[in-house]
Tab-separated table of N, CA and C in Angstrom:
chain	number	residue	atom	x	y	z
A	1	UNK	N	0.809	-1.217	0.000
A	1	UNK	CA	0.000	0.000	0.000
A	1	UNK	C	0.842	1.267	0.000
A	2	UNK	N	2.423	1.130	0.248
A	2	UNK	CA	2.965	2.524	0.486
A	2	UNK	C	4.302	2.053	-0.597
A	3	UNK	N	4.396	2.982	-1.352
A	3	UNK	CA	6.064	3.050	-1.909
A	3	UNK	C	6.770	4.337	-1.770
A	4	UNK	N	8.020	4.058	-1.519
A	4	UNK	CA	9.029	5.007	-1.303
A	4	UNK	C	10.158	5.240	-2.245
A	5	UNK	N	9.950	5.945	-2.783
A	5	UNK	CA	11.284	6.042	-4.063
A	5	UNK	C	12.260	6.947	-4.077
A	6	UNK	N	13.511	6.765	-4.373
A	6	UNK	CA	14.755	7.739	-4.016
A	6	UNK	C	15.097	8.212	-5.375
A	7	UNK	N	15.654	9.065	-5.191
A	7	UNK	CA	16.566	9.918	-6.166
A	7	UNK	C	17.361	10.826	-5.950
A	8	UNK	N	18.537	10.957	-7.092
A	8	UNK	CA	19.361	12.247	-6.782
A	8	UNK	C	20.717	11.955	-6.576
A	9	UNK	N	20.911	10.281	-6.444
A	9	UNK	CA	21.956	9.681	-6.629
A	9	UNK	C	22.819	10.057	-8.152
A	10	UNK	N	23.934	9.662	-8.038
A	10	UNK	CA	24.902	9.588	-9.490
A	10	UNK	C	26.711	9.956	-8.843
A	11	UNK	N	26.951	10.400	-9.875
A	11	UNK	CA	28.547	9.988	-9.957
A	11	UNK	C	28.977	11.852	-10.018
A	12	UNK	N	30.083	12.003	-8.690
A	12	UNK	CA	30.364	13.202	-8.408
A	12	UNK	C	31.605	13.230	-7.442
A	13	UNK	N	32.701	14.534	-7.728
A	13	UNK	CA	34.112	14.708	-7.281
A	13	UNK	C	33.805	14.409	-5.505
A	14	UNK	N	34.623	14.159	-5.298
A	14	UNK	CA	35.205	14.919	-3.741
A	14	UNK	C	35.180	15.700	-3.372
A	15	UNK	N	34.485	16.036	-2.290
A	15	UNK	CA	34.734	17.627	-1.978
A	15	UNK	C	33.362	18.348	-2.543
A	16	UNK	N	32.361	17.545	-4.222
A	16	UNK	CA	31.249	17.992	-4.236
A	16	UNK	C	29.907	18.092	-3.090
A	17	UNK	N	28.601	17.777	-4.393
A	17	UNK	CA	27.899	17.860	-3.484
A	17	UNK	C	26.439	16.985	-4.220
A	18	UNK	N	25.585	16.617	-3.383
A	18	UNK	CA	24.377	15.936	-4.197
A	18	UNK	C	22.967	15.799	-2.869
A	19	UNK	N	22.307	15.939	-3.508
A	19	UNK	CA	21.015	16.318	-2.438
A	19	UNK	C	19.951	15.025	-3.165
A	20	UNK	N	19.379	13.875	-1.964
A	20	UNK	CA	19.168	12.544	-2.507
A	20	UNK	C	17.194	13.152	-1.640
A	21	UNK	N	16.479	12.854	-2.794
A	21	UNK	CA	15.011	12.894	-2.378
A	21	UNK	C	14.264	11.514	-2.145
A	22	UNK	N	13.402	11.268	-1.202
A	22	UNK	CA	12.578	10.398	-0.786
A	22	UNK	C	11.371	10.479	-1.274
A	23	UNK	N	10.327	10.350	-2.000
A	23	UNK	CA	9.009	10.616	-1.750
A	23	UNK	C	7.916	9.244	-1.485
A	24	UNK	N	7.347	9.121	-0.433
A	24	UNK	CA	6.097	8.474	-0.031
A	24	UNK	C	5.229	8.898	-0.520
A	25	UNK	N	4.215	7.380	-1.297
A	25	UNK	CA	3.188	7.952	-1.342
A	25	UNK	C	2.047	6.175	-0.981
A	26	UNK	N	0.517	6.654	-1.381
A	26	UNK	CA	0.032	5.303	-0.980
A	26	UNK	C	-0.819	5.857	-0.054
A	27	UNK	N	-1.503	4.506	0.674
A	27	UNK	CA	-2.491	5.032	1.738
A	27	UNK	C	-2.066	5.269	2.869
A	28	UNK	N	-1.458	6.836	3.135
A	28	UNK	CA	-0.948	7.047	3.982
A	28	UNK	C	-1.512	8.162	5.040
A	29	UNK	N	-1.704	7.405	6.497
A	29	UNK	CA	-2.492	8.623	7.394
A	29	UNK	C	-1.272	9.445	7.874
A	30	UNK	N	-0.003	8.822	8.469
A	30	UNK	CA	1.136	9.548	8.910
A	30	UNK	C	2.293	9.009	9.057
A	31	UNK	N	3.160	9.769	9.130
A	31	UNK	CA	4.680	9.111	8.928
A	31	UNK	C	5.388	9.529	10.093
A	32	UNK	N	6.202	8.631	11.029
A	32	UNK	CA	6.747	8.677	12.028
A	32	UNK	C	8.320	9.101	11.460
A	33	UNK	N	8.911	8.535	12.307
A	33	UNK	CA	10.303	8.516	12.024
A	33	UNK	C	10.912	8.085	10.429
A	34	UNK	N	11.186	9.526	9.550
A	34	UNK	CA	11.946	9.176	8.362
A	34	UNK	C	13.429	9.056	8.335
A	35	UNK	N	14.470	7.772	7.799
A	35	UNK	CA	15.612	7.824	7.830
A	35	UNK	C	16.462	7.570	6.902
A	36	UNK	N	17.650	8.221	6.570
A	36	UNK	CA	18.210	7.543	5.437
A	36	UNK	C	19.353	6.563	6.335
A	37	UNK	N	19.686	5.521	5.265
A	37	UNK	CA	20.759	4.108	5.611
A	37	UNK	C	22.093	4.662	4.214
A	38	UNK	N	22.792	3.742	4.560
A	38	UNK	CA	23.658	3.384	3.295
A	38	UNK	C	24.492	2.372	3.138
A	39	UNK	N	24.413	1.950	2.247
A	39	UNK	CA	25.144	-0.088	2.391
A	39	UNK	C	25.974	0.457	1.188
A	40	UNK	N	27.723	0.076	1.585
A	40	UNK	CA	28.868	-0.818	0.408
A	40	UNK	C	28.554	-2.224	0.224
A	41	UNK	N	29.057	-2.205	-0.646
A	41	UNK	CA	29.404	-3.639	-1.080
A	41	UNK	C	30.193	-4.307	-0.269
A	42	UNK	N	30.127	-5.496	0.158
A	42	UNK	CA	30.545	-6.235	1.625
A	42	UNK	C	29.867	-5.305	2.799
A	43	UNK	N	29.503	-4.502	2.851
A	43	UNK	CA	29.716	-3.644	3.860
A	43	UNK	C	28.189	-4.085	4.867
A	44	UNK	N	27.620	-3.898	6.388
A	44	UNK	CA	26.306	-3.710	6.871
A	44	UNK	C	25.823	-2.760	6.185
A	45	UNK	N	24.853	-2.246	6.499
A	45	UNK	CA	23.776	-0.917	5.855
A	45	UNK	C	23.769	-0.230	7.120
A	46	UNK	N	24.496	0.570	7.311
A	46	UNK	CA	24.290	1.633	8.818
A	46	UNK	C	23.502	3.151	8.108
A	47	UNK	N	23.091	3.556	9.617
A	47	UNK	CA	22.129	4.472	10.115
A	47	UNK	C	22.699	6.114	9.366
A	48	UNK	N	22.580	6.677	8.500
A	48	UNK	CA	23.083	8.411	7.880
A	48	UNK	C	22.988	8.915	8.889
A	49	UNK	N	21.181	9.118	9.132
A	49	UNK	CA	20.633	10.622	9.507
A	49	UNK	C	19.087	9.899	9.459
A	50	UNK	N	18.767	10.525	10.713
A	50	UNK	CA	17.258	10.118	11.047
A	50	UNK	C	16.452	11.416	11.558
A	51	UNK	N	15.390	11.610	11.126
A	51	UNK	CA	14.199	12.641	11.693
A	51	UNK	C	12.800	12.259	11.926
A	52	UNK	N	12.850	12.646	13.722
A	52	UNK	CA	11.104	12.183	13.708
A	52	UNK	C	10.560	12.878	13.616
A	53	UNK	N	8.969	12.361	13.612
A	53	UNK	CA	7.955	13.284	12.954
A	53	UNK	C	7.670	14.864	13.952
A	54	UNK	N	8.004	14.758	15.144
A	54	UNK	CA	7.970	15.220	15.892
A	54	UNK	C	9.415	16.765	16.056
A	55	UNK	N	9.937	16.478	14.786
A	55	UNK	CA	10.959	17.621	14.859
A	55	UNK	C	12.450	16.684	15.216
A	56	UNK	N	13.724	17.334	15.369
A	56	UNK	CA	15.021	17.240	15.394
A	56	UNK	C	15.724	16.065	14.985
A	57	UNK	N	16.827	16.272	15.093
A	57	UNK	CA	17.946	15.119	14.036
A	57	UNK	C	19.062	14.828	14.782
A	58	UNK	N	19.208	13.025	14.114
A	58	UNK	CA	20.556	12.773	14.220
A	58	UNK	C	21.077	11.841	13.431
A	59	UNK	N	22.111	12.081	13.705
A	59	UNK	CA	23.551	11.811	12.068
A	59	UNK	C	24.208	10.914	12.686
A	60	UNK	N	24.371	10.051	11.892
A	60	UNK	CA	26.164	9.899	12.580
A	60	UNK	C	27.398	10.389	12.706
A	61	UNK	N	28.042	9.845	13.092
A	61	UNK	CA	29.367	11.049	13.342
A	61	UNK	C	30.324	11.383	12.447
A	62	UNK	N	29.946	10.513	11.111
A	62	UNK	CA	30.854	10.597	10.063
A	62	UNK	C	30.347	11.064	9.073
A	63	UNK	N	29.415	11.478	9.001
A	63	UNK	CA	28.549	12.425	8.006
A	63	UNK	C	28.161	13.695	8.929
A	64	UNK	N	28.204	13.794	10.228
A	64	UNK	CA	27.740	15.042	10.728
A	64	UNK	C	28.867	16.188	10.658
A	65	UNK	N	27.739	17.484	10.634
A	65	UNK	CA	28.287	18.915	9.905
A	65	UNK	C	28.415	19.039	8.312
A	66	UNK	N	28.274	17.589	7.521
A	66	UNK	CA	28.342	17.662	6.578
A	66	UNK	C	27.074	17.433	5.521
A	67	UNK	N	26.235	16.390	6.087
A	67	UNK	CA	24.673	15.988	5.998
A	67	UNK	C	23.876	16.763	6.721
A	68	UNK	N	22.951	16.932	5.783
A	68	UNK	CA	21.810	17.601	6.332
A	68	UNK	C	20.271	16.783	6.179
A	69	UNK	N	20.102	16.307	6.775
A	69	UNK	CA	18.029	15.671	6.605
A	69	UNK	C	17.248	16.783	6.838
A	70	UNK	N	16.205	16.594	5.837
A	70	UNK	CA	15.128	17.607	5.940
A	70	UNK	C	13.667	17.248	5.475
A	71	UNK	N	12.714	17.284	5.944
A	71	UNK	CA	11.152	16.564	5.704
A	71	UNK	C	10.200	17.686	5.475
A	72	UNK	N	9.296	16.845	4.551
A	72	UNK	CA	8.084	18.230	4.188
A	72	UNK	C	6.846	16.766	4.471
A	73	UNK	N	6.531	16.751	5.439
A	73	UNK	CA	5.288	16.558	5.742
A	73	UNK	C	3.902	16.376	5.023
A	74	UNK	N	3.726	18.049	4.526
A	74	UNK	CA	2.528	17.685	3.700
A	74	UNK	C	2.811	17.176	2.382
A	75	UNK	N	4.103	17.069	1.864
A	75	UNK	CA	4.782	16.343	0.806
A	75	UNK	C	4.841	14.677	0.543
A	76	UNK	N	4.932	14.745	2.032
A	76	UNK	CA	5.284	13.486	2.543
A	76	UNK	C	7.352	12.378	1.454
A	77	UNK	N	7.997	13.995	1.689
A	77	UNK	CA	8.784	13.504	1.491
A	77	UNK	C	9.968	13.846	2.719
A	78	UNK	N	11.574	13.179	2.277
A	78	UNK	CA	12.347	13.629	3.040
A	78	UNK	C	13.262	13.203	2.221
A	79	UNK	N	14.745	15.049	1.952
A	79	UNK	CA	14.976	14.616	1.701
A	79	UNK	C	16.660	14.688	2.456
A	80	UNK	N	18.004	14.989	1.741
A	80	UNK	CA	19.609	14.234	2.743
A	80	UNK	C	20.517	15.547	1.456
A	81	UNK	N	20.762	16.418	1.728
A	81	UNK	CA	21.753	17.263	1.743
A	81	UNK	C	22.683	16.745	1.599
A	82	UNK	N	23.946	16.704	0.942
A	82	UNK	CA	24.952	16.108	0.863
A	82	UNK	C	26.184	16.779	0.659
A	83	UNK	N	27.177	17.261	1.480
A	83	UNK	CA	28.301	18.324	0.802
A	83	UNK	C	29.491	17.791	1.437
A	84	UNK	N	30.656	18.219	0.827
A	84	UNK	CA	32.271	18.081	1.078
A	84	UNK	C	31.908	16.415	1.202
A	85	UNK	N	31.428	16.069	-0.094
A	85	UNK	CA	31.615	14.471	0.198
A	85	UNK	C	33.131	13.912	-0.347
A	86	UNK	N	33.237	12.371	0.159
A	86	UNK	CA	34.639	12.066	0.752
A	86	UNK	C	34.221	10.368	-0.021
A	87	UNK	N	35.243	10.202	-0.942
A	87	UNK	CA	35.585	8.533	-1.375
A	87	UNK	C	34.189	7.582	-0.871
A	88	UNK	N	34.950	7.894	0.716
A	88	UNK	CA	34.249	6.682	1.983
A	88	UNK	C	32.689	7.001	1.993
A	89	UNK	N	32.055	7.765	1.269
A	89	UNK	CA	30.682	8.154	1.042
A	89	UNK	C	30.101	7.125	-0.025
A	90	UNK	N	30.958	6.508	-0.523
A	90	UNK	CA	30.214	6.131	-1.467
A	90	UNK	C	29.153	4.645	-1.093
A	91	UNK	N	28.198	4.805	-1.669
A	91	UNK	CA	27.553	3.433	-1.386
A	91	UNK	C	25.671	3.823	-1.887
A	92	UNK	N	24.972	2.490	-1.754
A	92	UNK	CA	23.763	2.742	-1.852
A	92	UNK	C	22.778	3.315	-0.661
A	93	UNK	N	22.534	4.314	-1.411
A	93	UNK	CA	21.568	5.064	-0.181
A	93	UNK	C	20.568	4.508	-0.184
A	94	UNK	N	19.390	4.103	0.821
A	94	UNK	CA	18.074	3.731	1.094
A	94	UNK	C	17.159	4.721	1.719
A	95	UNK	N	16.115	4.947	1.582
A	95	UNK	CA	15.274	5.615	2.692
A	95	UNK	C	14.384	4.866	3.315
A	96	UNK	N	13.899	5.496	4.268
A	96	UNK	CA	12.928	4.478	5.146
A	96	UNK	C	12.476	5.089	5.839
A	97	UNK	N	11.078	4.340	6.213
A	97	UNK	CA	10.120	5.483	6.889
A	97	UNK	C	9.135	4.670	7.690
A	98	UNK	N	8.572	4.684	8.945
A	98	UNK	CA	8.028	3.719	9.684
A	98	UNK	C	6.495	4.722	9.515
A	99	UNK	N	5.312	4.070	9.102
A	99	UNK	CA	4.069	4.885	8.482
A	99	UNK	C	2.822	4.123	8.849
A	100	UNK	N	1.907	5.306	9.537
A	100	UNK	CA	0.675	4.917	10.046
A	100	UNK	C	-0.068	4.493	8.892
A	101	UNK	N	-0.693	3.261	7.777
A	101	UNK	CA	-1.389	3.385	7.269
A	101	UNK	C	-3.073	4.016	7.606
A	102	UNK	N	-3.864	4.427	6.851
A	102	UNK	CA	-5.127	5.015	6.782
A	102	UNK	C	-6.162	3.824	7.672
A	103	UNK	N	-5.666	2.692	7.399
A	103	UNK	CA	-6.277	1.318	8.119
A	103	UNK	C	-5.909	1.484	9.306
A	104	UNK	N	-4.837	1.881	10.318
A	104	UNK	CA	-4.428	1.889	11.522
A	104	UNK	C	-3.301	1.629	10.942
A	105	UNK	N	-2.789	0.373	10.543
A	105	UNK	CA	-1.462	-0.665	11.002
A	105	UNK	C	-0.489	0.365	10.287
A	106	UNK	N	0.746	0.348	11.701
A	106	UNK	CA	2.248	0.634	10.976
A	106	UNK	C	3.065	-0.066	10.933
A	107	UNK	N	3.832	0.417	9.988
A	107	UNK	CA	4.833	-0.719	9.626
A	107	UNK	C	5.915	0.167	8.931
A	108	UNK	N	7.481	-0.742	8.808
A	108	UNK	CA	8.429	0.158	8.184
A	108	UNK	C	8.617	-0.523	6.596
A	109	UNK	N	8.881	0.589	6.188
A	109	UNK	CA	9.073	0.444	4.342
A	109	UNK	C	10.163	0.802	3.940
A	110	UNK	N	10.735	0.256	2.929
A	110	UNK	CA	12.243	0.846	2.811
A	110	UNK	C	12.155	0.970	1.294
A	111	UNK	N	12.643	2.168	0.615
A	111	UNK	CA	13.072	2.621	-0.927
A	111	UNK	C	14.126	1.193	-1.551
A	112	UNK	N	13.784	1.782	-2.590
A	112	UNK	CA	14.539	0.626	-3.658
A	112	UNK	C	16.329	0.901	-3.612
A	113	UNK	N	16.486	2.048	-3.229
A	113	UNK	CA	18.080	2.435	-2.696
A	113	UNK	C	18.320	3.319	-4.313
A	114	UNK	N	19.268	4.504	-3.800
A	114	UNK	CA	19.707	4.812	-4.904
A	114	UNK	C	21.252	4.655	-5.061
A	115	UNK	N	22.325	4.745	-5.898
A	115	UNK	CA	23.761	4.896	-5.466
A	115	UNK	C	24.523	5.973	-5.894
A	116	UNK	N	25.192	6.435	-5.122
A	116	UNK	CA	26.309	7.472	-5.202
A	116	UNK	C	27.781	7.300	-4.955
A	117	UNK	N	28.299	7.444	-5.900
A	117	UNK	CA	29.987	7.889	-5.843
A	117	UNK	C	30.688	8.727	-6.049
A	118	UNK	N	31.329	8.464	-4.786
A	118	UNK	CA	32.243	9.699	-5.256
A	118	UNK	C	33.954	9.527	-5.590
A	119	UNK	N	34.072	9.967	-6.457
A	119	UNK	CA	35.422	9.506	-7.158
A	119	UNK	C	36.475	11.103	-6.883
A	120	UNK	N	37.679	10.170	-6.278
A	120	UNK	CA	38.879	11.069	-5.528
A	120	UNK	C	39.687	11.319	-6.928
């Protein structure tokens, strides 16, 4: 009932910059906590940058000052700022979003992932 699709990914210097969009849509009454992930190859899929519905953020420590998350609500998107990116950035981004359907039930959904590199 809900899909989430990314964009904004592609191929960009060091030191650039790239701003990756989320948009939800579907039978959706509300959206809790939106987050972006990012998986290498071999690599787990760890935590970017998370925002709840409720206002404020957090990053991890290796993207923070440099990532920015930002949500539009009545959009029902969110999207990840991206600047002075670094080699070690590179990987597939995901979004994800834990969402009240219109029926009651929530549940978390995750985007098809987009990928970004950045080449030194």
């Amino acid at each position: 009932q809900v899909q989430l699709v990314e964009s904004g990914g592609g191929l960009v210097q060091a030191g650039g910059s790239l701003r990756l969009s989320c948009a939800a849509s579907g039978s959706i009454f509300s959206i809790d906590t939106m987050r972006w992930y990012r998986q290498a190859p071999g690599k787990q899929r760890d935590l970017v940058a998370a925002m709840p519905s409720g206002g404020g953020t957090n990053y991890a420590d290796s993207v923070k000052g440099r990532f920015t998350i930002s949500r539009d609500n009545a959009k029902n998107t969110v999207d990840l700022q991206m600047n002075s990116l670094k080699p070690e950035d590179t990987a597939v981004y995901y979004c994800n979003a834990v969402v009240v359907l219109t029926t009651g039930y929530r549940y978390s959904y995750w985007g098809q992932g987009t990928q970004v590199t950045v080449s030194s």
